[in-house]
Coordinates of C-alpha atoms in Angstrom, one line a residue:
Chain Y
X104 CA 0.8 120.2 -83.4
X105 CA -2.8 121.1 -83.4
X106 CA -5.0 118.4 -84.4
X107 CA -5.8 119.7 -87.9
X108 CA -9.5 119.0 -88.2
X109 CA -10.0 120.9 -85.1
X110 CA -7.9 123.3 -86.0
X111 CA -9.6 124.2 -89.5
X112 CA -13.0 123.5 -87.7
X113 CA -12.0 127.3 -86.0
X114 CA -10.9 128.6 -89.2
X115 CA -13.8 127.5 -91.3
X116 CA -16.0 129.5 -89.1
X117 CA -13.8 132.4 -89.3
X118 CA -14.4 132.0 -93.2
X119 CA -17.7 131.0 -93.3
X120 CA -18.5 134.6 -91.1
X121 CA -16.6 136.4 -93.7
X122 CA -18.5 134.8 -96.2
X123 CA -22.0 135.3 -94.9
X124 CA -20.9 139.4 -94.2
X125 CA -18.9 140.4 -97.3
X126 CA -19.4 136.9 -99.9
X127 CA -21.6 138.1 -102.6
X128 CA -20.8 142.1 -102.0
X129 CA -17.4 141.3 -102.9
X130 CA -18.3 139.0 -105.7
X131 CA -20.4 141.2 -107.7
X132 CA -17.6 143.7 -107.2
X133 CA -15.4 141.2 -108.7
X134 CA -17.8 140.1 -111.5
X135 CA -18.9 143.5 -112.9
X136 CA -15.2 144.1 -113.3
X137 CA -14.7 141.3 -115.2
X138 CA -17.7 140.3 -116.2
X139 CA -17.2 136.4 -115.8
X140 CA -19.0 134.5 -113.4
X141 CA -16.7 131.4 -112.7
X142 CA -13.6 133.5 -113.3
X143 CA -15.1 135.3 -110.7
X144 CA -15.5 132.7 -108.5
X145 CA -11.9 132.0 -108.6
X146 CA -11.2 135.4 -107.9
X147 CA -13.3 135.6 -105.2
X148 CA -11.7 132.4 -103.7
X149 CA -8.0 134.1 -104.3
X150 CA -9.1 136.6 -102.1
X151 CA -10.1 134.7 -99.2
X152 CA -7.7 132.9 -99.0
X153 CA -5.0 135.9 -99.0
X154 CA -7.1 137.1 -96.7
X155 CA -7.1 133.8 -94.4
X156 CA -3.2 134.2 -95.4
X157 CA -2.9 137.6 -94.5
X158 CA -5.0 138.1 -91.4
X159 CA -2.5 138.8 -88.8
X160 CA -1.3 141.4 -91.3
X161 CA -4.6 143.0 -90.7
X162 CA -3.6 146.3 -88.6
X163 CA -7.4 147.9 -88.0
X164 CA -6.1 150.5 -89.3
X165 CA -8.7 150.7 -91.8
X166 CA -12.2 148.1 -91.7
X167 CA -11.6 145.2 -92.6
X168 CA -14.4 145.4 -95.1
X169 CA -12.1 147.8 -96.9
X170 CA -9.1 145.5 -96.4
X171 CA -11.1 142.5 -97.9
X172 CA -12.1 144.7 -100.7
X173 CA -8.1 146.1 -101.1
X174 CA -7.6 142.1 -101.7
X175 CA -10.1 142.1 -104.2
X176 CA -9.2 145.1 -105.9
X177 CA -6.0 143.7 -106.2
X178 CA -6.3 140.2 -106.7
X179 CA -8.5 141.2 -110.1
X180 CA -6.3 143.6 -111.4
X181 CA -3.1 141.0 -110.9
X182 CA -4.8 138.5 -112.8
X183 CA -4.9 140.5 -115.5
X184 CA -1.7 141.8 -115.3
X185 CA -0.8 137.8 -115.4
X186 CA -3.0 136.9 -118.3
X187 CA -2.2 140.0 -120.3
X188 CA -5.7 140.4 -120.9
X189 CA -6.5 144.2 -120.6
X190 CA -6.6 144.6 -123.9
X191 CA -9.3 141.4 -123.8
X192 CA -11.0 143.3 -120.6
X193 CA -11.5 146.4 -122.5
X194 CA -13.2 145.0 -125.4
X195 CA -15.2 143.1 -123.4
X196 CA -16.5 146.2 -121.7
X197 CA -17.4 148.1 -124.7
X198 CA -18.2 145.2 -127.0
X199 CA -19.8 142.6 -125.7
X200 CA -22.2 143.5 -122.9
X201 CA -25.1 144.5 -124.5
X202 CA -27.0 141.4 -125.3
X203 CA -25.0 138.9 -122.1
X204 CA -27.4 138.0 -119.8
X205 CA -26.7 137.7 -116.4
X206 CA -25.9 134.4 -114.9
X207 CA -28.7 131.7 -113.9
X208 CA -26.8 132.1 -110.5
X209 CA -27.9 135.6 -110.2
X210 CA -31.0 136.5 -109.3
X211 CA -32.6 138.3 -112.2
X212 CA -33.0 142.3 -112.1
X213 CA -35.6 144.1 -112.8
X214 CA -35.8 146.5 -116.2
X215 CA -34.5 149.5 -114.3
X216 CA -31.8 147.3 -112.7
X217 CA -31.0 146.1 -115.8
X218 CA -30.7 149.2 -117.6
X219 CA -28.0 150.4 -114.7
X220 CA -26.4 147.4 -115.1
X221 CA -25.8 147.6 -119.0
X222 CA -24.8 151.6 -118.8
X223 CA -22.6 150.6 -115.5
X224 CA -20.9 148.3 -118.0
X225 CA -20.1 151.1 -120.8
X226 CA -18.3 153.5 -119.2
X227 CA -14.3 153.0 -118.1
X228 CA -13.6 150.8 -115.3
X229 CA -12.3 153.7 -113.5
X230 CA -15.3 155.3 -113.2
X231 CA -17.4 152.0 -113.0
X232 CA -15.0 150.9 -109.8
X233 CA -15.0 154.3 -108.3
X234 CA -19.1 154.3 -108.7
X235 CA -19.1 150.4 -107.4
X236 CA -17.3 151.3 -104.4
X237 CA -19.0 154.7 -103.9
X238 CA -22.5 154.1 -104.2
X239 CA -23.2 150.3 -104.6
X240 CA -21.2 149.4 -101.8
X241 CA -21.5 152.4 -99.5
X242 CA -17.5 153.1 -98.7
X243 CA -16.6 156.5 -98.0
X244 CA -14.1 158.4 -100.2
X245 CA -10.9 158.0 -98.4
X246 CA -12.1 154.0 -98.2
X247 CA -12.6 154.4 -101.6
X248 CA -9.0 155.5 -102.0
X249 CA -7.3 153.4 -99.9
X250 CA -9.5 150.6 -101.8
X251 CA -8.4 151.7 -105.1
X252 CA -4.9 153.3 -104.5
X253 CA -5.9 156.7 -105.3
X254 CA -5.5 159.9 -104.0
X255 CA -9.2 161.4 -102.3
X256 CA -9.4 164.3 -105.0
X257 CA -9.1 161.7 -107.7
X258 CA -11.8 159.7 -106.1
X259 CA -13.9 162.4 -106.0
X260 CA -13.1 163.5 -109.7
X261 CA -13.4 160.0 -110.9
X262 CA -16.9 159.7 -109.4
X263 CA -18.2 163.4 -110.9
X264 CA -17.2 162.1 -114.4
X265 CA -18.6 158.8 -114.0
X266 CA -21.7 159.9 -112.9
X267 CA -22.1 162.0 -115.7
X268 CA -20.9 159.3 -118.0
X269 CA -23.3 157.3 -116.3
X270 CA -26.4 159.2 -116.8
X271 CA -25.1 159.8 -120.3
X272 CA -25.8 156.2 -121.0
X273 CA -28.5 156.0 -119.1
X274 CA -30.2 158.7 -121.2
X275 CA -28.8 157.0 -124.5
X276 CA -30.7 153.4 -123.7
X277 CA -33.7 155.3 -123.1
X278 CA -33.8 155.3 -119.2
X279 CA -36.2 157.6 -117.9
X280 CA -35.4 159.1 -114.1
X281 CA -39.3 159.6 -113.9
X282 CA -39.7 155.7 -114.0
X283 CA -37.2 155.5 -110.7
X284 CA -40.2 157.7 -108.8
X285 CA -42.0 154.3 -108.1
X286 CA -39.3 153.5 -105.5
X287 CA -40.3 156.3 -103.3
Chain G
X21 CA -36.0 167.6 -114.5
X22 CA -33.8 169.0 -112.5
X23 CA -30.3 167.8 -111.8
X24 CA -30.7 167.4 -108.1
X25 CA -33.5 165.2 -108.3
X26 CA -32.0 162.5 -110.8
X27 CA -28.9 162.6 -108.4
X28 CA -31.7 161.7 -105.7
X29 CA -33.2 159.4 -107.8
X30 CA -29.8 157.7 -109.3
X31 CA -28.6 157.1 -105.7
X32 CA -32.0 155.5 -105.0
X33 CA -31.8 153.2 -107.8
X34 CA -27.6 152.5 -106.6
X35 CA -29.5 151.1 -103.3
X36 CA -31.6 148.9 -104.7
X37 CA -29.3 147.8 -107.6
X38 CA -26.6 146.4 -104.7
X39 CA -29.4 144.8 -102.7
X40 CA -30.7 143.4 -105.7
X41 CA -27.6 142.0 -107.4
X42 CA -28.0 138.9 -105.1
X43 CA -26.5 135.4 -105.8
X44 CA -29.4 132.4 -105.7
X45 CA -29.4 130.8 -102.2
X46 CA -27.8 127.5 -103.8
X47 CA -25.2 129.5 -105.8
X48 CA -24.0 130.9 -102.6
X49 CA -24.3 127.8 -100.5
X50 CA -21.7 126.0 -103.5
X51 CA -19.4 129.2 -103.3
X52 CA -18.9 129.0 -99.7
X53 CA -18.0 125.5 -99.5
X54 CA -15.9 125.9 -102.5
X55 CA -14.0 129.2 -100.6
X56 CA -14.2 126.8 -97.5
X57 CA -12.2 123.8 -99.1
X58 CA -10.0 126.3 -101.0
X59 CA -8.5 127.9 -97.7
X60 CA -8.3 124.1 -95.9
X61 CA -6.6 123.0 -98.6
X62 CA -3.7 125.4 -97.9
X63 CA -3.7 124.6 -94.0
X64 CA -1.6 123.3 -93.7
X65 CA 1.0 124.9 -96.4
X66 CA 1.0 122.5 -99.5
X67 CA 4.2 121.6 -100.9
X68 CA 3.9 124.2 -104.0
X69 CA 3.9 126.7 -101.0
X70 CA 7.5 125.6 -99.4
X71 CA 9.0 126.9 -102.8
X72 CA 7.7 131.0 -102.3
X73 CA 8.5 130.5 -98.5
X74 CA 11.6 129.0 -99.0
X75 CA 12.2 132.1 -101.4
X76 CA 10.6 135.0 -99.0
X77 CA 12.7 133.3 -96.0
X78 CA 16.0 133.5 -98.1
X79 CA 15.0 136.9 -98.8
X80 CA 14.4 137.9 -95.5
X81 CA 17.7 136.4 -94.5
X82 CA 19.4 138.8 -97.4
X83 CA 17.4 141.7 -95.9
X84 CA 19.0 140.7 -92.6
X85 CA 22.3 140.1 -93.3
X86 CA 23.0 143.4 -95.3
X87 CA 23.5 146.8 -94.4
X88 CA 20.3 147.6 -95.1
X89 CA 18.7 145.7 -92.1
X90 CA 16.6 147.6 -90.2
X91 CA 14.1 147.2 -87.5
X92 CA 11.3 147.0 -89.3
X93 CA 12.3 143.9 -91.5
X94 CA 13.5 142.2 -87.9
X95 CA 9.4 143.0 -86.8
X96 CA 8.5 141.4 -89.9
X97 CA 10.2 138.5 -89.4
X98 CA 9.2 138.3 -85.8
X99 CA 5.7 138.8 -87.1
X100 CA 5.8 135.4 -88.9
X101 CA 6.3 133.2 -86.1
X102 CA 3.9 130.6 -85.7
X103 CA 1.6 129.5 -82.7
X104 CA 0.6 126.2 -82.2
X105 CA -0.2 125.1 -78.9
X106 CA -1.4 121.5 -78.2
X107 CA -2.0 118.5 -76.0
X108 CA -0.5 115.9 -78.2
X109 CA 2.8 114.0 -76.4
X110 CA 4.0 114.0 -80.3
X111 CA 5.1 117.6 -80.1
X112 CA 5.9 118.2 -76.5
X113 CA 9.1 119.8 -76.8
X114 CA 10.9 117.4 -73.6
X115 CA 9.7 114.4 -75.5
X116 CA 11.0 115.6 -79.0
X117 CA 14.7 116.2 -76.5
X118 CA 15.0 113.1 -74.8
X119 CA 14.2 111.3 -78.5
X120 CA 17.1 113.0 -79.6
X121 CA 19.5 112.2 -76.6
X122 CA 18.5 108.5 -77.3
X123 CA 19.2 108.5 -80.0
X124 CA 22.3 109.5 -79.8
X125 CA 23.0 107.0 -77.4
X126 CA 23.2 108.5 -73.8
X127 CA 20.9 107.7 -70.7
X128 CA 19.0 110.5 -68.9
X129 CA 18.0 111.3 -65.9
X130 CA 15.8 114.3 -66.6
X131 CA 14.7 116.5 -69.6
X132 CA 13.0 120.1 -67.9
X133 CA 12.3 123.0 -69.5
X134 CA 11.9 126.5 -67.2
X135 CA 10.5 130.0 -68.3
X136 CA 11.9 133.2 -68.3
X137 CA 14.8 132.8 -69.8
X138 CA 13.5 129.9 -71.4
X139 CA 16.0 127.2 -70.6
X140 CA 16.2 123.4 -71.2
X141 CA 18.2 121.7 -68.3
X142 CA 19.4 118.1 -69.6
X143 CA 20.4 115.9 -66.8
X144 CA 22.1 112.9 -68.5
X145 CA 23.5 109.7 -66.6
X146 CA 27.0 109.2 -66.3
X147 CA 29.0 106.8 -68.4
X148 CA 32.6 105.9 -69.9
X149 CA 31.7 109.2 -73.2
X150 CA 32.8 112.8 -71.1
X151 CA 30.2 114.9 -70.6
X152 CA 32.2 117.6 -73.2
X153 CA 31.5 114.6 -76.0
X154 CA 28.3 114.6 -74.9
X155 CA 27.4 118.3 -75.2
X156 CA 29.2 118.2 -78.9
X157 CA 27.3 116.0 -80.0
X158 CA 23.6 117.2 -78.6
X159 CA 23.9 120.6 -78.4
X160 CA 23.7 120.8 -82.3
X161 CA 21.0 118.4 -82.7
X162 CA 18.8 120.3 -79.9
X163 CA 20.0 123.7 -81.4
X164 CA 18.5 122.1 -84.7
X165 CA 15.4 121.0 -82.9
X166 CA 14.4 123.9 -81.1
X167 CA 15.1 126.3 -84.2
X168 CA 12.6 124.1 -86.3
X169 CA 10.2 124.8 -83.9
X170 CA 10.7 128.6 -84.3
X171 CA 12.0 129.3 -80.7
X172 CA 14.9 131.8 -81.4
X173 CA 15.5 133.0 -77.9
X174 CA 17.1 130.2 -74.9
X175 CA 19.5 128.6 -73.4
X176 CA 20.5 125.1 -72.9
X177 CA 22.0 123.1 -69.9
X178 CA 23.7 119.9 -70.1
X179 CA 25.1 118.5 -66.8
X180 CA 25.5 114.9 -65.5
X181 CA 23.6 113.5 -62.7
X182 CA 25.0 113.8 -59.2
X183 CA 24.6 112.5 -55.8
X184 CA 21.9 114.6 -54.8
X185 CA 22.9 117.1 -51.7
X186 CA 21.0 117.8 -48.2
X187 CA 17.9 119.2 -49.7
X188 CA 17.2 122.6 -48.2
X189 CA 13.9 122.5 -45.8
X190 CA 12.9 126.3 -46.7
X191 CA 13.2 125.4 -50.2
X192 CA 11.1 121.5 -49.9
X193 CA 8.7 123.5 -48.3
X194 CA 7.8 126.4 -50.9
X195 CA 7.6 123.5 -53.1
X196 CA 5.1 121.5 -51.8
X197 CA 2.7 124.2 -50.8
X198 CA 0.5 123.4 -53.4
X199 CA -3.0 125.7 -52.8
X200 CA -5.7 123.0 -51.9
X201 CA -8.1 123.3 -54.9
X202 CA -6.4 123.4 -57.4
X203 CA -7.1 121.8 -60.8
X204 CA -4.0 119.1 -60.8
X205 CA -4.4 119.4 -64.5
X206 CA -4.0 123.0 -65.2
X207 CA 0.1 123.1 -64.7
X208 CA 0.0 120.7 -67.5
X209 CA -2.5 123.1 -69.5
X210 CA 0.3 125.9 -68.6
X211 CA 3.2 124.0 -69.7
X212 CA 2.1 123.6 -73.1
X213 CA 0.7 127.5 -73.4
X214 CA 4.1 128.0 -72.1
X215 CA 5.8 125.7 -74.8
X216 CA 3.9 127.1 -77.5
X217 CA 4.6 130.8 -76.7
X218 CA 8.0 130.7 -74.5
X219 CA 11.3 131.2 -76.4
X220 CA 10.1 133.1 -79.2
X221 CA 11.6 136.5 -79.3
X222 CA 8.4 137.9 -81.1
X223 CA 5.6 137.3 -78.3
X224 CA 8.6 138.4 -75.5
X225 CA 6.5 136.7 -72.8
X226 CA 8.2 137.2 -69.4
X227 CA 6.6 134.9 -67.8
X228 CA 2.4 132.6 -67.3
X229 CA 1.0 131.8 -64.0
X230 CA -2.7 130.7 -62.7
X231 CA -4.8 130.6 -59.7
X232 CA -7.9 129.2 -59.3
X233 CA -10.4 131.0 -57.0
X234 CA -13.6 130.0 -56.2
X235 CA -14.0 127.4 -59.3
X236 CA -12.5 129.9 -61.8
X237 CA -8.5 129.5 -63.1
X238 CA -7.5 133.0 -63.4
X239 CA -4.3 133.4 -65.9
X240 CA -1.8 135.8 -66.5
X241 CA 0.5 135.8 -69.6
X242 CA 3.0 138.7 -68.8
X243 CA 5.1 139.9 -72.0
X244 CA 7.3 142.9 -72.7
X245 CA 5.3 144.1 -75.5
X246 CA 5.0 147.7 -75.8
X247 CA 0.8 148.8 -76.2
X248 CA 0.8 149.6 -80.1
X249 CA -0.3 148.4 -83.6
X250 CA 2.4 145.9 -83.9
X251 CA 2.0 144.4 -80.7
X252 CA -1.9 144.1 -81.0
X253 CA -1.5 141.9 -84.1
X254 CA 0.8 139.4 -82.1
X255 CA -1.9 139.7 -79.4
X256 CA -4.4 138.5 -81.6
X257 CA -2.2 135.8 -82.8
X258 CA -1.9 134.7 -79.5
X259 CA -5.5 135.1 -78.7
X260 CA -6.5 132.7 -82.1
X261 CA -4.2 129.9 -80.9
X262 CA -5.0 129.9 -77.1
X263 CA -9.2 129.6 -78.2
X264 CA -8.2 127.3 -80.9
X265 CA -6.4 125.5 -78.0
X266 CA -9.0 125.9 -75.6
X267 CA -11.8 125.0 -78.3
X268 CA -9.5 121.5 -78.4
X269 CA -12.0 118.4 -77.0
X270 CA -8.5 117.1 -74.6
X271 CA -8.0 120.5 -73.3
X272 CA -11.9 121.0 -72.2
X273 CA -11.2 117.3 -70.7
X274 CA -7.7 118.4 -68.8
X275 CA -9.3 121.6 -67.2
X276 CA -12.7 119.7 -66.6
X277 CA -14.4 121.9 -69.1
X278 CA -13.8 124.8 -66.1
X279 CA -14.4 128.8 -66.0
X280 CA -11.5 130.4 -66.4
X281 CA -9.7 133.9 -67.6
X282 CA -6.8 134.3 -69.5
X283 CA -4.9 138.4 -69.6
X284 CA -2.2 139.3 -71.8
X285 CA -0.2 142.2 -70.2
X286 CA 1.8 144.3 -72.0
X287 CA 5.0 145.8 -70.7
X288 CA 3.7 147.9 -68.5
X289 CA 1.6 145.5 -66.4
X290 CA -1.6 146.9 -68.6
X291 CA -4.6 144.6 -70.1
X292 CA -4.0 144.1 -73.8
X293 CA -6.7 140.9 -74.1
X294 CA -8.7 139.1 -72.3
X295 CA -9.8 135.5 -73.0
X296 CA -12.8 134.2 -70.8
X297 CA -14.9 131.4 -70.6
X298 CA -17.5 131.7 -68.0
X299 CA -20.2 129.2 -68.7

């Protein structure tokens, strides 16, 4: 047998680079889905550790920041499915965001950030994923897919109607696209 | 304002949002650790594990044993198959063998185990039990053994000692022309690669040798795997435990903490991996 503190010692740098590259990108991911920080954080640690699990599974077929993100995409929507909570998940999306401040652990966003974060929470969790994955987290459409489980043409509807769903609410809480100019 | 420039503007504020939505420095320091302990705590598999394995192995062996068994699920199962390779006595495969013929209450003489097929020749010492008893009785409990350890694929040899014969000069000779240089500590590095990966019908290695050239052991695990996806993920199976062997403190101490380079060839004597260390 290998000596198991050695052994780990490998696989704790494995984790720790996974960590450091995809960590937080996957859980904000994970926590604007459900909008629960330490549920979030067990999430998150689900998914590592299928993907520790799972790693000689990994085929390069795809990245394997898409694969990690598969796992998370996954992992979130199976607890659910577990809990029986999407009845709990969709009232907390359209009730209860509003006034929830972010987490301490979070580093606070500034109005404009804010603003996206509260319409990113209003609109379905279709198009709130598909947007996520699109334009927060810079995956491609067929990643996207692949991510989600979708076809690429539902993708690419998904993200026209959130985007217009999204500017809706945008425009609702008052947003002005003039005030994003400053970031030029 | 046109449409086109809040789409510009909207993907502007997307960038900053990600880059923004940051965890605090400590926050992510505590959820690393946490993800860190999480994964050791299930390597090794804790006991709540052995239940879902014991299920997905009893499913497998469903899978296998009906009509419905294909190659695929057979890939799978070869997929599964654990490397370990190591240093400790504890686990050396002859040692774990002559425990068992002890204690079943026969004498040996020798306990060898030979690549390609990957055979263990048991040389026990005559005595008033026939050597047909003898084989009864051990060939289950080795079968047992070597299963356990995952090595699906070998063959066993029980004989009893014998006067030894006139040794054959060509043959003394091969064998003692050892090269000059070499590292007497490497075969020993070899024999546990070979232990780890030999006689398991997933990694299909042929056959590991070695040379050491000008202060750097050059080695050479030959397989029969075929150059695709499949085989590329056993590859880097292989790869993770010969670092994690080669990462090991009585390993760096066995080959001197030497250069060396290790090539996996595939079945058609091309380069799947190379493993160096040249510092």
């Amino acid at each position: 047998m290998v000596k198991k503190g050695l052994y780990l010692m490998n696989d704790e740098k494995l984790i720790s680079s996974w960590y450091e590259e995809f960590g937080t990108s996957i859980f904000t991911y994970i926590y604007m889905n459900i909008k629960d920080y330490h549920l979030a954080e067990d999430i998150l640690q689900e998914v590592f550790i299928k993907a520790y699990r799972n790693y000689e599974n990994f085929k390069n077929e795809s990245s394997f920041k898409t694969w990690i993100f598969a796992i998370a995409q996954n992992t979130t929507i199976d607890y659910f499915r577990k809990k029986n909570i999407m009845m709990y998940f969709k009232e907390l999306t359209f009730k209860m965001l509003d006034t929830q401040p972010l987490p301490e652990e979070i580093i606070q966003l500034n109005e404009d950030e804010m603003q996206l974060y509260y319409a990113l929470q209003k609109i379905k969790l279709d198009y709130r994923q598909v947007i996520m994955l699109r334009k927060l987290k810079g995956f491609s459409t067929k990643e996207t897919a692949e991510i989600l489980g979708w076809t690429e043409s539902k993708v690419k509807t998904n993200l026209k109607r959130g985007l217009d769903a999204l500017k809706n609410k945008l425009l609702i809480g008052g947003f002005e696209y003039e005030e994003i100019q400053r970031y030029k | 304002m046109k449409k086109s420039n809040d789409t510009n503007k909207l993907a502007q504020l997307f960038e900053h949002f990600d880059k923004s939505m940051q965890l605090k420095p400590q926050a992510q320091k505590q959820q690393k650790n946490r993800i860190i302990t999480a994964v050791q705590n299930v390597n090794p598999m804790k006991p709540k594990n052995k239940l879902k394995i014991s299920l997905v192995l009893i499913a497998l062996f469903l899978i296998v044993s009906s009509p419905l068994y294909s190659t695929t699920a057979a890939s799978l199962i070869e997929k599964i198959v654990p490397i370990k390779i190591s240093n400790d006595k504890k686990s050396r495969l002859d040692v774990n063998i002559i425990k068992r013929i002890e204690q079943s209450g026969y004498d040996y003489d020798s306990v060898s185990i030979t690549p390609n097929p990957f055979t263990v020749d048991i040389v026990l010492i005559p005595s008033n039990t026939s050597i047909n008893e003898k084989k009864e009785v051990l060939m289950p409990e080795i079968r047992e053994f070597l299963e356990k350890e995952k090595i699906n694929n070998y063959k066993i040899n029980i004989s009893e000692y014998q006067k030894p014969k006139e040794i054959d000069d060509t043959l003394e000779k091969r064998e003692i022309n050892v090269k000059p240089n070499q590292n007497v500590q490497w075969p020993k590095v070899i024999s546990n690669i070979h232990q780890a990966l030999g006689g398991k019908t997933a990694y299909k290695v042929k056959g590991i040798s070695y040379k050491t050239k000008e202060y750097v052991t050059y080695v050479e695990i030959k397989t029969d795997l075929e150059n695709n996806q499949d085989s590329l993920l056993k590859v880097n199976a292989m790869e993770r435990a010969l670092k994690a062997y080669f990462l090991e403190d009585s390993t760096k101490k066995m080959i001197k903490n030497g250069k060396y380079e290790i090539r996996i060839y595939d079945n058609k004597k091309e380069v799947m991996k190379i493993i160096e260390k040249f510092e």
